[in-house]
PDB file of C-alpha atoms in Angstrom:
ATOM      1  CA  MET A  23     -12.993  57.811  76.951  1.00 80.00           C
ATOM      2  CA  THR A  24     -12.012  55.336  79.738  1.00 90.00           C
ATOM      3  CA  ALA A  25     -15.056  53.081  79.130  1.00 92.00           C
ATOM      4  CA  THR A  26     -14.115  52.932  75.419  1.00 92.00           C
ATOM      5  CA  LEU A  27     -10.555  51.917  76.290  1.00 92.00           C
ATOM      6  CA  ILE A  28     -11.872  49.276  78.703  1.00 93.00           C
ATOM      7  CA  TRP A  29     -14.067  47.778  75.981  1.00 95.00           C
ATOM      8  CA  ILE A  30     -11.305  47.845  73.551  1.00 94.00           C
ATOM      9  CA  PHE A  31      -9.007  46.075  76.083  1.00 94.00           C
ATOM     10  CA  VAL A  32     -11.776  43.473  76.812  1.00 93.00           C
ATOM     11  CA  GLY A  33     -12.295  42.876  73.137  1.00 94.00           C
ATOM     12  CA  LEU A  34      -8.550  42.381  72.518  1.00 94.00           C
ATOM     13  CA  LEU A  35      -8.356  40.071  75.516  1.00 95.00           C
ATOM     14  CA  VAL A  36     -11.280  37.938  74.202  1.00 95.00           C
ATOM     15  CA  ILE A  37      -9.734  37.810  70.736  1.00 93.00           C
ATOM     16  CA  GLY A  38      -6.375  36.866  72.231  1.00 92.00           C
ATOM     17  CA  LEU A  39      -7.873  34.111  74.366  1.00 95.00           C
ATOM     18  CA  TYR A  40      -9.734  32.765  71.287  1.00 93.00           C
ATOM     19  CA  LEU A  41      -6.581  32.680  69.208  1.00 92.00           C
ATOM     20  CA  SER A  42      -4.648  31.041  72.004  1.00 93.00           C
ATOM     21  CA  TRP A  43      -7.422  28.407  72.323  1.00 94.00           C
ATOM     22  CA  THR A  44      -7.281  27.781  68.621  1.00 93.00           C
ATOM     23  CA  ALA A  45      -3.456  27.497  68.648  1.00 92.00           C
ATOM     24  CA  GLY A  46      -3.793  25.045  71.555  1.00 92.00           C
ATOM     25  CA  ARG A  47      -6.325  23.023  69.671  1.00 94.00           C
ATOM     26  CA  LEU A  48      -4.093  22.923  66.603  1.00 93.00           C
ATOM     27  CA  ASP A  49      -1.171  21.807  68.712  1.00 94.00           C
ATOM     28  CA  ARG A  50      -3.279  19.035  70.231  1.00 95.00           C
ATOM     29  CA  LEU A  51      -4.301  17.918  66.674  1.00 95.00           C
ATOM     30  CA  HIS A  52      -0.646  17.784  65.663  1.00 95.00           C
ATOM     31  CA  THR A  53       0.182  15.775  68.791  1.00 95.00           C
ATOM     32  CA  ARG A  54      -2.744  13.476  67.846  1.00 97.00           C
ATOM     33  CA  ILE A  55      -1.278  13.041  64.321  1.00 97.00           C
ATOM     34  CA  ASP A  56       2.112  12.177  65.773  1.00 96.00           C
ATOM     35  CA  ALA A  57       0.622   9.565  68.098  1.00 97.00           C
ATOM     36  CA  ALA A  58      -1.514   8.082  65.318  1.00 98.00           C
ATOM     37  CA  ARG A  59       1.427   7.937  62.960  1.00 97.00           C
ATOM     38  CA  ALA A  60       3.415   6.090  65.615  1.00 98.00           C
ATOM     39  CA  ALA A  61       0.617   3.559  66.029  1.00 98.00           C
ATOM     40  CA  LEU A  62       0.315   3.216  62.249  1.00 98.00           C
ATOM     41  CA  ASP A  63       4.089   2.680  61.935  1.00 97.00           C
ATOM     42  CA  ALA A  64       3.844   0.046  64.743  1.00 97.00           C
ATOM     43  CA  GLN A  65       1.039  -1.808  63.013  1.00 97.00           C
ATOM     44  CA  LEU A  66       2.808  -1.677  59.636  1.00 97.00           C
ATOM     45  CA  LEU A  67       5.929  -3.026  61.153  1.00 97.00           C
ATOM     46  CA  ARG A  68       4.076  -5.718  63.001  1.00 96.00           C
ATOM     47  CA  ARG A  69       2.306  -6.792  59.773  1.00 96.00           C
ATOM     48  CA  ALA A  70       5.650  -6.905  57.881  1.00 97.00           C
ATOM     49  CA  SER A  71       7.375  -8.837  60.724  1.00 96.00           C
ATOM     50  CA  VAL A  72       4.560 -11.387  61.016  1.00 94.00           C
ATOM     51  CA  THR A  73       4.630 -11.793  57.243  1.00 95.00           C
ATOM     52  CA  GLN A  74       8.407 -12.365  57.258  1.00 95.00           C
ATOM     53  CA  GLU A  75       8.127 -14.896  60.062  1.00 92.00           C
ATOM     54  CA  LEU A  76       5.442 -16.786  58.225  1.00 91.00           C
ATOM     55  CA  ALA A  77       7.458 -16.694  54.983  1.00 92.00           C
ATOM     56  CA  THR A  78      10.560 -18.053  56.674  1.00 91.00           C
ATOM     57  CA  SER A  79       8.765 -20.637  58.795  1.00 87.00           C
ATOM     58  CA  GLY A  80       8.501 -23.270  56.067  1.00 84.00           C
ATOM     59  CA  VAL A  81       4.682 -23.628  56.245  1.00 84.00           C
ATOM     60  CA  LEU A  82       4.210 -22.003  52.799  1.00 86.00           C
ATOM     61  CA  ASP A  83       5.321 -23.258  49.393  1.00 87.00           C
ATOM     62  CA  PRO A  84       8.650 -21.780  48.241  1.00 91.00           C
ATOM     63  CA  ALA A  85       7.201 -19.392  45.658  1.00 92.00           C
ATOM     64  CA  ALA A  86       4.722 -17.896  48.138  1.00 91.00           C
ATOM     65  CA  SER A  87       7.448 -17.650  50.743  1.00 92.00           C
ATOM     66  CA  ILE A  88       9.704 -15.696  48.402  1.00 95.00           C
ATOM     67  CA  VAL A  89       6.986 -13.331  47.258  1.00 95.00           C
ATOM     68  CA  LEU A  90       5.877 -12.632  50.851  1.00 95.00           C
ATOM     69  CA  TYR A  91       9.399 -12.282  52.189  1.00 96.00           C
ATOM     70  CA  GLU A  92      10.519  -9.874  49.441  1.00 97.00           C
ATOM     71  CA  ALA A  93       7.413  -7.770  49.866  1.00 97.00           C
ATOM     72  CA  ALA A  94       7.712  -7.641  53.642  1.00 97.00           C
ATOM     73  CA  HIS A  95      11.443  -6.828  53.492  1.00 97.00           C
ATOM     74  CA  ALA A  96      10.815  -4.059  51.021  1.00 97.00           C
ATOM     75  CA  ALA A  97       8.125  -2.627  53.212  1.00 96.00           C
ATOM     76  CA  ARG A  98      10.361  -2.702  56.299  1.00 96.00           C
ATOM     77  CA  GLN A  99      13.358  -1.186  54.432  1.00 96.00           C
ATOM     78  CA  ALA A 100      11.427   1.443  52.416  1.00 96.00           C
ATOM     79  CA  GLU A 101      12.425   5.089  52.670  1.00 96.00           C
ATOM     80  CA  GLU A 102       9.640   7.449  53.861  1.00 93.00           C
ATOM     81  CA  GLU A 103       8.889   8.629  50.287  1.00 94.00           C
ATOM     82  CA  GLN A 104       8.440   5.068  49.037  1.00 96.00           C
ATOM     83  CA  ARG A 105       6.737   3.644  52.149  1.00 96.00           C
ATOM     84  CA  GLU A 106       3.167   3.872  50.878  1.00 97.00           C
ATOM     85  CA  VAL A 107       4.003   2.071  47.660  1.00 97.00           C
ATOM     86  CA  ALA A 108       5.942  -0.640  49.491  1.00 97.00           C
ATOM     87  CA  GLU A 109       3.202  -1.262  51.980  1.00 97.00           C
ATOM     88  CA  SER A 110       0.624  -1.423  49.161  1.00 97.00           C
ATOM     89  CA  GLU A 111       2.822  -3.989  47.475  1.00 97.00           C
ATOM     90  CA  LEU A 112       2.861  -5.993  50.694  1.00 97.00           C
ATOM     91  CA  SER A 113      -0.949  -5.843  50.741  1.00 96.00           C
ATOM     92  CA  ALA A 114      -1.068  -7.013  47.207  1.00 96.00           C
ATOM     93  CA  ALA A 115       1.314  -9.917  47.870  1.00 96.00           C
ATOM     94  CA  LEU A 116      -0.768 -10.973  50.907  1.00 95.00           C
ATOM     95  CA  ARG A 117      -3.858 -10.950  48.768  1.00 95.00           C
ATOM     96  CA  ALA A 118      -2.089 -12.945  46.020  1.00 94.00           C
ATOM     97  CA  VAL A 119      -0.888 -15.618  48.410  1.00 93.00           C
ATOM     98  CA  PHE A 120      -4.000 -15.795  50.653  1.00 92.00           C
ATOM     99  CA  SER A 121      -6.635 -15.177  47.925  1.00 87.00           C
ATOM    100  CA  GLU A 122      -8.337 -18.609  48.624  1.00 82.00           C
ATOM    101  CA  THR A 123      -9.413 -20.175  51.774  1.00 84.00           C
ATOM    102  CA  VAL A 124      -7.658 -23.355  50.712  1.00 82.00           C
ATOM    103  CA  GLN A 125      -4.231 -21.762  51.105  1.00 83.00           C
ATOM    104  CA  VAL A 126      -5.078 -20.520  54.631  1.00 87.00           C
ATOM    105  CA  GLU A 127      -6.411 -23.991  55.619  1.00 87.00           C
ATOM    106  CA  ALA A 128      -3.236 -25.560  54.264  1.00 83.00           C
ATOM    107  CA  VAL A 129      -1.131 -23.236  56.428  1.00 85.00           C
ATOM    108  CA  ARG A 130      -3.299 -23.938  59.481  1.00 87.00           C
ATOM    109  CA  GLU A 131      -2.832 -27.705  59.200  1.00 87.00           C
ATOM    110  CA  VAL A 132       0.954 -27.445  59.518  1.00 85.00           C
ATOM    111  CA  PRO A 133       2.327 -27.437  63.050  1.00 85.00           C
ATOM    112  CA  GLY A 134       2.443 -23.810  64.200  1.00 81.00           C
ATOM    113  CA  GLY A 135       0.379 -22.660  61.263  1.00 82.00           C
ATOM    114  CA  GLU A 136      -2.801 -21.931  63.327  1.00 87.00           C
ATOM    115  CA  ASP A 137      -0.923 -19.421  65.534  1.00 88.00           C
ATOM    116  CA  ALA A 138       0.672 -17.925  62.435  1.00 86.00           C
ATOM    117  CA  THR A 139      -2.586 -17.428  60.603  1.00 89.00           C
ATOM    118  CA  VAL A 140      -4.229 -15.945  63.618  1.00 91.00           C
ATOM    119  CA  GLU A 141      -1.416 -13.530  64.254  1.00 92.00           C
ATOM    120  CA  LEU A 142      -1.275 -12.479  60.605  1.00 93.00           C
ATOM    121  CA  ALA A 143      -5.122 -12.054  60.507  1.00 93.00           C
ATOM    122  CA  GLN A 144      -4.908  -9.758  63.448  1.00 94.00           C
ATOM    123  CA  ALA A 145      -2.079  -7.795  62.053  1.00 93.00           C
ATOM    124  CA  VAL A 146      -3.841  -7.468  58.704  1.00 94.00           C
ATOM    125  CA  ARG A 147      -7.042  -6.144  60.390  1.00 93.00           C
ATOM    126  CA  ARG A 148      -5.280  -3.600  62.555  1.00 96.00           C
ATOM    127  CA  VAL A 149      -3.483  -1.792  59.688  1.00 96.00           C
ATOM    128  CA  PRO A 150      -6.731  -0.259  58.107  1.00 96.00           C
ATOM    129  CA  MET A 151      -7.877   0.893  61.564  1.00 96.00           C
ATOM    130  CA  ALA A 152      -4.600   2.502  62.374  1.00 97.00           C
ATOM    131  CA  ARG A 153      -4.531   4.189  59.000  1.00 97.00           C
ATOM    132  CA  ARG A 154      -8.055   5.416  59.372  1.00 97.00           C
ATOM    133  CA  PHE A 155      -7.270   7.051  62.812  1.00 97.00           C
ATOM    134  CA  HIS A 156      -4.169   8.737  61.319  1.00 98.00           C
ATOM    135  CA  ASN A 157      -5.983  10.013  58.256  1.00 98.00           C
ATOM    136  CA  ASP A 158      -8.923  11.292  60.465  1.00 97.00           C
ATOM    137  CA  ALA A 159      -6.541  13.237  62.551  1.00 97.00           C
ATOM    138  CA  VAL A 160      -4.792  14.660  59.454  1.00 97.00           C
ATOM    139  CA  ARG A 161      -8.160  15.654  58.018  1.00 97.00           C
ATOM    140  CA  ALA A 162      -9.183  17.503  61.215  1.00 96.00           C
ATOM    141  CA  ALA A 163      -5.840  19.363  61.370  1.00 95.00           C
ATOM    142  CA  ARG A 164      -6.027  20.259  57.591  1.00 96.00           C
ATOM    143  CA  ALA A 165      -9.594  21.634  58.191  1.00 95.00           C
ATOM    144  CA  LEU A 166      -8.472  23.816  61.031  1.00 94.00           C
ATOM    145  CA  ARG A 167      -5.365  25.013  59.146  1.00 93.00           C
ATOM    146  CA  ARG A 168      -7.498  26.122  56.287  1.00 93.00           C
ATOM    147  CA  HIS A 169      -9.287  28.773  58.377  1.00 93.00           C
ATOM    148  CA  ARG A 170      -8.258  32.336  57.715  1.00 93.00           C
ATOM    149  CA  LYS A 171      -7.487  33.112  61.326  1.00 92.00           C
ATOM    150  CA  VAL A 172      -5.001  30.274  61.457  1.00 92.00           C
ATOM    151  CA  ARG A 173      -3.275  31.453  58.320  1.00 90.00           C
ATOM    152  CA  TRP A 174      -3.396  35.127  59.074  1.00 93.00           C
ATOM    153  CA  PHE A 175      -2.053  34.863  62.608  1.00 92.00           C
ATOM    154  CA  ARG A 176       0.302  31.897  61.706  1.00 90.00           C
ATOM    155  CA  LEU A 177      -1.121  29.782  64.567  1.00 90.00           C
ATOM    156  CA  ALA A 178       0.402  26.675  63.086  1.00 88.00           C
ATOM    157  CA  GLY A 179       3.897  27.936  63.616  1.00 87.00           C
ATOM    158  CA  HIS A 180       6.488  26.017  61.669  1.00 88.00           C
ATOM    159  CA  ALA A 181       4.673  22.655  61.719  1.00 88.00           C
ATOM    160  CA  PRO A 182       4.606  20.974  58.398  1.00 90.00           C
ATOM    161  CA  PHE A 183       1.325  20.628  56.675  1.00 92.00           C
ATOM    162  CA  PRO A 184      -0.037  17.133  57.674  1.00 94.00           C
ATOM    163  CA  LEU A 185      -0.087  14.464  54.991  1.00 95.00           C
ATOM    164  CA  ALA A 186      -2.449  11.547  54.892  1.00 96.00           C
ATOM    165  CA  PHE A 187      -0.984   8.061  54.509  1.00 97.00           C
ATOM    166  CA  GLU A 188      -2.616   6.605  51.364  1.00 96.00           C
ATOM    167  CA  MET A 189      -2.037   2.924  50.652  1.00 96.00           C
ATOM    168  CA  ASP A 190      -3.822  -0.173  49.599  1.00 95.00           C
ATOM    169  CA  ASP A 191      -4.717  -1.871  52.867  1.00 92.00           C
ATOM    170  CA  GLU A 192      -7.480  -4.205  51.742  1.00 93.00           C
ATOM    171  CA  PRO A 193      -6.929  -7.495  53.593  1.00 91.00           C
ATOM    172  CA  PRO A 194      -6.941 -10.876  51.820  1.00 91.00           C
ATOM    173  CA  THR A 195     -10.582 -12.165  51.877  1.00 86.00           C
ATOM    174  CA  ALA A 196      -9.524 -15.555  53.194  1.00 83.00           C
ATOM    175  CA  LEU A 197      -7.852 -13.924  56.303  1.00 82.00           C
ATOM    176  CA  ALA A 198     -10.425 -11.169  56.673  1.00 73.00           C
ATOM    177  CA  ASP A 199     -13.321 -13.635  57.036  1.00 64.00           C
ATOM    178  CA  ARG A 200     -11.557 -15.739  59.639  1.00 54.00           C
ATOM    179  CA  PRO A 201     -12.848 -15.216  63.250  1.00 54.00           C
ATOM    180  CA  VAL A 202      -9.988 -14.238  65.529  1.00 50.00           C
ATOM    181  CA  THR A 203      -9.764 -15.910  68.801  1.00 51.00           C
TER     182      THR A 203
END
């Protein structure tokens, strides 16, 4: 009788430890998602800021300046529900303006243009990486939250179901092909 109770107690203790470890793992994944989202937000803000600076610097023709400025402003001011669309539109505007190497070279020749193109190229390259890190963390948390033990024992608590950030982040070919110093 006592041996049976001891084995039941040990079994419940092992199950409890396993569930606690799983809940801790899920909590770490949610923390990783929050950190990755903050990094993604910072990179998106940096890209929009650099784009706005370039659009107002006078190194681009007026039409390109207006297109880039409006797209960057919309991306910076977008509500959370519209953010993915606004960021995708900024990517499309950057591709439209910097679709050819000739445009990038024309910007580079203007005083201050070299620094602006290097900074924009760096910002444009970092956005896909930050989005990939965020979406990888979301994918891992979703996979763990789909397990029955997480659902049955409500190990996720009241944390919202993580959502991936889906946007068009393809960089302009003329900027993506430039070596960054």
